[in-house]
Coordinates of C-alpha atoms in Angstrom, one line a residue:
M1175 CA 13.9 -2.7 -4.9
R1176 CA 12.4 -4.0 -1.7
A1177 CA 15.8 -4.0 0.1
I1178 CA 16.4 -0.4 -1.1
K1179 CA 13.0 0.7 0.1
S1180 CA 13.6 -0.9 3.5
V1181 CA 16.9 0.9 3.9
L1182 CA 15.2 4.2 2.9
V1183 CA 12.5 3.6 5.5
V1184 CA 15.1 3.0 8.2
A1185 CA 17.1 6.1 7.1
G1186 CA 13.9 8.2 7.1
S1187 CA 13.1 7.1 10.6
L1188 CA 16.6 7.8 11.8
K1189 CA 16.5 11.2 10.2
R1190 CA 13.2 12.2 11.8
G1191 CA 14.5 11.0 15.2
D1192 CA 17.7 13.1 14.8
P1193 CA 17.1 15.9 12.3
G1194 CA 20.5 17.6 12.9
R1195 CA 22.6 14.6 11.9
A1196 CA 24.3 14.7 8.5
E1197 CA 22.8 12.6 5.7
D1198 CA 25.9 10.5 5.1
Q1199 CA 25.9 9.5 8.8
V1200 CA 22.2 8.6 8.6
L1201 CA 22.6 6.5 5.5
M1202 CA 25.7 4.8 6.9
R1203 CA 23.9 3.9 10.1
A1204 CA 20.8 2.6 8.2
L1205 CA 22.9 0.4 5.8
R1206 CA 25.0 -1.0 8.7
D1207 CA 22.3 -1.6 11.3
F1208 CA 19.7 -2.9 8.9
N1209 CA 22.0 -5.5 7.2
I1210 CA 24.1 -6.7 10.1
P1211 CA 21.4 -9.0 11.6
K1212 CA 21.3 -11.1 8.4
I1213 CA 25.1 -11.5 8.0
V1214 CA 27.0 -14.6 9.2
T1215 CA 29.9 -14.2 11.5
D1216 CA 32.6 -15.0 8.9
D1217 CA 31.2 -12.4 6.5
L1218 CA 30.9 -9.6 9.0
P1219 CA 34.5 -8.2 8.6
V1220 CA 34.0 -8.2 4.8
F1221 CA 30.7 -6.3 5.2
M1222 CA 32.2 -3.8 7.6
G1223 CA 35.1 -3.3 5.2
L1224 CA 32.7 -2.4 2.4
I1225 CA 30.9 0.0 4.7
G1226 CA 34.3 1.5 5.6
D1227 CA 35.2 2.0 1.9
L1228 CA 31.8 3.7 1.2
F1229 CA 32.0 5.9 4.2
P1230 CA 35.7 6.4 5.1
A1231 CA 36.6 7.7 8.5
L1232 CA 32.9 7.6 9.6
D1233 CA 31.9 5.8 12.7
V1234 CA 28.3 6.5 13.9
P1235 CA 27.1 4.7 17.1
R1236 CA 24.1 2.5 16.8
K1237 CA 20.8 4.2 17.7
R1238 CA 19.4 2.7 20.9
D1239 CA 15.9 2.7 22.3
L1240 CA 16.8 3.4 25.9
N1241 CA 13.3 2.8 27.2
F1242 CA 13.4 -0.7 25.6
E1243 CA 17.0 -1.7 26.0
K1244 CA 18.7 0.2 28.8
V1245 CA 16.0 0.0 31.4
G1246 CA 16.6 -3.7 31.6
L1247 CA 13.2 -5.0 30.3
I1248 CA 14.9 -7.5 28.0
K1249 CA 17.2 -8.8 30.7
Q1250 CA 14.3 -8.9 33.2
S1251 CA 12.3 -11.1 30.7
M1252 CA 15.3 -13.4 30.2
L1253 CA 15.8 -13.8 33.9
E1254 CA 12.1 -14.7 34.3
L1255 CA 12.6 -17.3 31.6
K1256 CA 15.6 -18.7 33.5
L1257 CA 18.1 -17.6 30.9
Q1258 CA 21.5 -15.9 31.2
A1259 CA 21.4 -12.4 29.6
E1260 CA 24.4 -12.6 27.3
E1261 CA 25.1 -9.4 25.5
S1262 CA 25.0 -11.1 22.1
F1263 CA 21.6 -12.6 23.0
V1264 CA 20.2 -9.2 24.1
L1265 CA 21.4 -7.7 20.9
K1266 CA 19.6 -10.3 18.8
V1267 CA 16.3 -9.5 20.7
V1268 CA 16.8 -5.8 20.0
Q1269 CA 17.6 -6.5 16.3
L1270 CA 14.4 -8.6 16.0
E1271 CA 12.4 -5.7 17.5
E1272 CA 14.0 -3.3 15.1
L1273 CA 13.2 -5.6 12.1
L1274 CA 9.6 -5.9 13.2
Q1275 CA 9.3 -2.1 13.1
V1276 CA 10.4 -2.0 9.5
R1277 CA 9.2 -5.4 8.0
H1278 CA 5.9 -7.2 8.6
S1279 CA 7.5 -10.5 7.6
V1280 CA 10.7 -11.8 9.2
F1281 CA 12.8 -14.9 8.7
V1282 CA 14.5 -16.0 11.9
I1283 CA 17.2 -18.4 10.7
G1284 CA 19.5 -20.7 12.7
N1285 CA 20.4 -24.3 13.4
A1286 CA 18.3 -26.3 15.9
G1287 CA 19.2 -25.4 19.4
C1288 CA 20.9 -22.2 18.6
G1289 CA 18.3 -20.0 20.3
K1290 CA 15.6 -19.0 17.8
S1291 CA 12.7 -19.8 20.0
Q1292 CA 13.8 -22.3 22.7
V1293 CA 17.1 -23.0 24.4
G1294 CA 16.3 -24.9 27.6
L1295 CA 13.2 -22.8 28.4
A1296 CA 13.2 -19.9 25.9
G1297 CA 15.1 -17.9 23.3
V1298 CA 15.0 -14.9 21.1
L1299 CA 11.3 -15.0 20.1
K1300 CA 10.1 -15.9 23.6
S1301 CA 12.3 -13.3 25.2
L1302 CA 10.8 -10.5 23.0
H1303 CA 7.3 -11.8 23.6
K1304 CA 8.0 -11.8 27.4
T1305 CA 9.3 -8.3 27.1
Y1306 CA 6.1 -7.2 25.5
Q1307 CA 4.2 -8.8 28.3
I1308 CA 6.2 -6.9 30.9
M1309 CA 5.5 -3.7 28.9
K1310 CA 1.8 -4.4 29.2
R1311 CA 1.4 -4.5 25.4
K1312 CA -0.8 -7.6 25.4
P1313 CA 1.1 -9.6 22.8
V1314 CA -0.6 -12.5 21.0
A1315 CA 1.4 -15.3 19.4
V1316 CA 0.1 -18.3 17.5
D1317 CA 2.6 -21.1 16.5
L1318 CA 1.9 -23.2 13.4
D1319 CA 3.8 -26.0 11.7
P1320 CA 3.0 -25.6 8.0
K1321 CA 4.8 -28.8 7.1
A1322 CA 2.5 -30.9 9.4
V1323 CA -0.6 -30.3 7.2
T1324 CA -1.3 -30.1 3.4
C1325 CA -1.7 -26.9 1.6
D1326 CA -5.5 -27.4 1.4
E1327 CA -5.6 -27.8 5.2
L1328 CA -3.4 -24.8 5.7
F1329 CA -5.2 -22.3 3.4
G1330 CA -8.6 -23.9 2.9
I1331 CA -10.3 -25.7 0.0
I1332 CA -13.5 -25.7 -2.0
H1333 CA -14.9 -29.3 -2.2
P1334 CA -14.9 -30.3 -5.8
S1335 CA -18.3 -32.0 -5.6
T1336 CA -20.4 -30.0 -3.2
R1337 CA -18.6 -26.6 -3.8
E1338 CA -18.6 -26.2 -0.1
W1339 CA -15.8 -24.0 1.4
K1340 CA -13.7 -25.6 4.2
D1341 CA -11.5 -23.1 6.1
G1342 CA -7.8 -23.7 6.6
L1343 CA -5.6 -23.5 9.6
F1344 CA -3.6 -20.4 8.5
S1345 CA -6.6 -18.5 7.1
T1346 CA -8.6 -19.1 10.4
T1347 CA -5.7 -18.0 12.5
M1348 CA -5.1 -14.9 10.4
R1349 CA -8.8 -14.0 10.5
D1350 CA -9.0 -14.4 14.3
L1351 CA -6.0 -12.2 14.9
A1352 CA -7.3 -9.6 12.5
N1353 CA -10.5 -9.4 14.5
I1354 CA -8.7 -8.7 17.8
T1355 CA -9.3 -5.0 18.5
H1356 CA -6.4 -4.0 20.8
K1357 CA -3.2 -2.4 19.4
G1358 CA -0.8 -4.9 20.9
P1359 CA 1.6 -7.0 18.7
K1360 CA 0.1 -10.1 17.1
W1361 CA 2.4 -12.8 15.7
I1362 CA 1.8 -15.8 13.5
I1363 CA 4.9 -18.0 13.9
L1364 CA 5.4 -20.5 11.1
D1365 CA 7.8 -23.1 12.6
G1366 CA 8.9 -25.3 9.7
D1367 CA 11.2 -25.5 6.7
I1368 CA 10.3 -23.3 3.8
D1369 CA 8.6 -25.2 0.9
P1370 CA 7.6 -23.4 -2.3
M1371 CA 4.4 -25.4 -2.3
W1372 CA 3.0 -23.4 0.7
I1373 CA 5.0 -20.2 1.0
E1374 CA 4.2 -19.1 -2.6
S1375 CA 0.6 -18.7 -1.4
L1376 CA 1.8 -16.1 1.1
N1377 CA 3.5 -13.8 -1.5
T1378 CA 0.6 -11.3 -1.5
V1379 CA 0.7 -11.3 2.3
M1380 CA 4.4 -10.7 2.5
D1381 CA 4.6 -7.9 0.0
D1382 CA 3.1 -4.5 0.2
N1383 CA -0.4 -5.7 -0.5
K1384 CA -0.6 -7.4 2.9
V1385 CA -3.7 -9.4 1.9
L1386 CA -4.4 -13.1 1.9
T1387 CA -6.6 -14.1 -1.0
L1388 CA -8.4 -17.4 -0.5
A1389 CA -9.9 -19.7 -3.1
S1390 CA -13.3 -18.6 -1.9
N1391 CA -12.5 -15.1 -3.0
E1392 CA -12.3 -13.9 0.6
R1393 CA -9.6 -11.3 1.2
I1394 CA -8.1 -11.2 4.8
P1395 CA -5.9 -8.1 5.4
L1396 CA -2.8 -8.2 7.5
N1397 CA -3.4 -5.2 9.8
P1398 CA -0.6 -2.9 11.1
T1399 CA -0.2 -4.8 14.4
M1400 CA 0.2 -8.2 12.8
R1401 CA 3.5 -9.8 11.9
L1402 CA 4.6 -13.1 10.2
L1403 CA 7.6 -14.8 11.7
F1404 CA 9.2 -17.8 10.0
E1405 CA 11.3 -19.9 12.3
I1406 CA 13.5 -21.9 9.9
S1407 CA 17.0 -23.5 9.6
H1408 CA 17.9 -22.5 6.1
L1409 CA 16.8 -20.7 2.9
R1410 CA 18.1 -23.3 0.4
T1411 CA 14.6 -24.0 -1.1
A1412 CA 13.4 -20.4 -1.0
T1413 CA 13.2 -18.4 -4.2
P1414 CA 14.7 -14.8 -4.5
A1415 CA 11.1 -13.5 -4.8
T1416 CA 10.3 -15.0 -1.4
V1417 CA 13.6 -13.9 0.3
S1418 CA 13.2 -10.3 -0.9
R1419 CA 9.8 -10.0 0.7
A1420 CA 11.0 -10.5 4.3
G1421 CA 13.6 -9.2 6.8
I1422 CA 16.2 -11.7 7.9
L1423 CA 17.6 -12.3 11.4
Y1424 CA 20.4 -14.8 11.4
I1425 CA 21.2 -16.6 14.7
N1426 CA 25.0 -17.4 14.5
P1427 CA 25.6 -20.8 16.1
V1428 CA 29.1 -19.8 17.3
D1429 CA 27.6 -17.1 19.6
K1430 CA 25.9 -17.7 23.0
Y1431 CA 22.2 -17.2 22.8
G1432 CA 19.9 -17.8 25.7
T1433 CA 22.2 -20.1 27.6
V1434 CA 20.3 -21.7 30.4
A1435 CA 21.4 -20.6 33.9
P1436 CA 23.5 -23.4 35.5
H1437 CA 21.3 -23.7 38.6
T1438 CA 18.3 -24.1 36.3
L1439 CA 20.0 -26.8 34.3
I1440 CA 20.9 -28.7 37.5
R1441 CA 17.3 -28.5 38.7
Q1442 CA 16.0 -29.8 35.4
H1443 CA 18.3 -32.8 35.6
M1444 CA 17.2 -33.5 39.2
D1445 CA 13.5 -33.1 38.3
H1446 CA 14.0 -35.7 35.5
G1447 CA 15.8 -38.1 37.8
H1448 CA 19.1 -37.9 36.0
W1449 CA 21.0 -37.3 39.3

């Protein structure tokens, strides 16, 4: 149901942006553009074949935000981060932006070194964050490793003897971001493999409630400018209930994402005394 709702939200947005377009074209575009980011390279021809069977002889171009994509803001941010602006890399940054407009929780999945957050100097997450900075949107990002601490340290605990409440790392971060008044994007990046022990506590944050309920009975809302991003390598230990609550951006390792410019790579080796 959550997947169906997300597709309908995308379709509604496309229809409002282009009222004169036929509904079958709007639905085809929504199904294609919303699902392609999560599909691995080998399965893409199969998926496009299914779309072709559902909507025969229909080919609708992808809707593009010219102010965001065409003006060159993304490429400018990549160049400032000393990256080569490969077209596949630019597309992944655009897809992440589109997902964040629809979902408040997003899984960014890929093998280590494929470009999720850092290839050389930066990657998909850092490129989008840098683009927001160029656009003067005042982005705020906090990076946490949920596997580096216990669940009590992450979400807080009531001491069994004194009944004193001790705040957790995630709850403190979420409260601090919720108290920021400007309308710029605010990210909590959870960089670590998914473990049902800690991610199940985020179910009420990731679904439509958008509220973190603590053991102290405090409720911290996820306001409209806040997003949860999970930087992970796989979903093997994630339950269907967890996966359905978030959008998915899959970074295919066979593609080129955020390749470091050759002159930058040479300079890095020289700085470290390799040559």
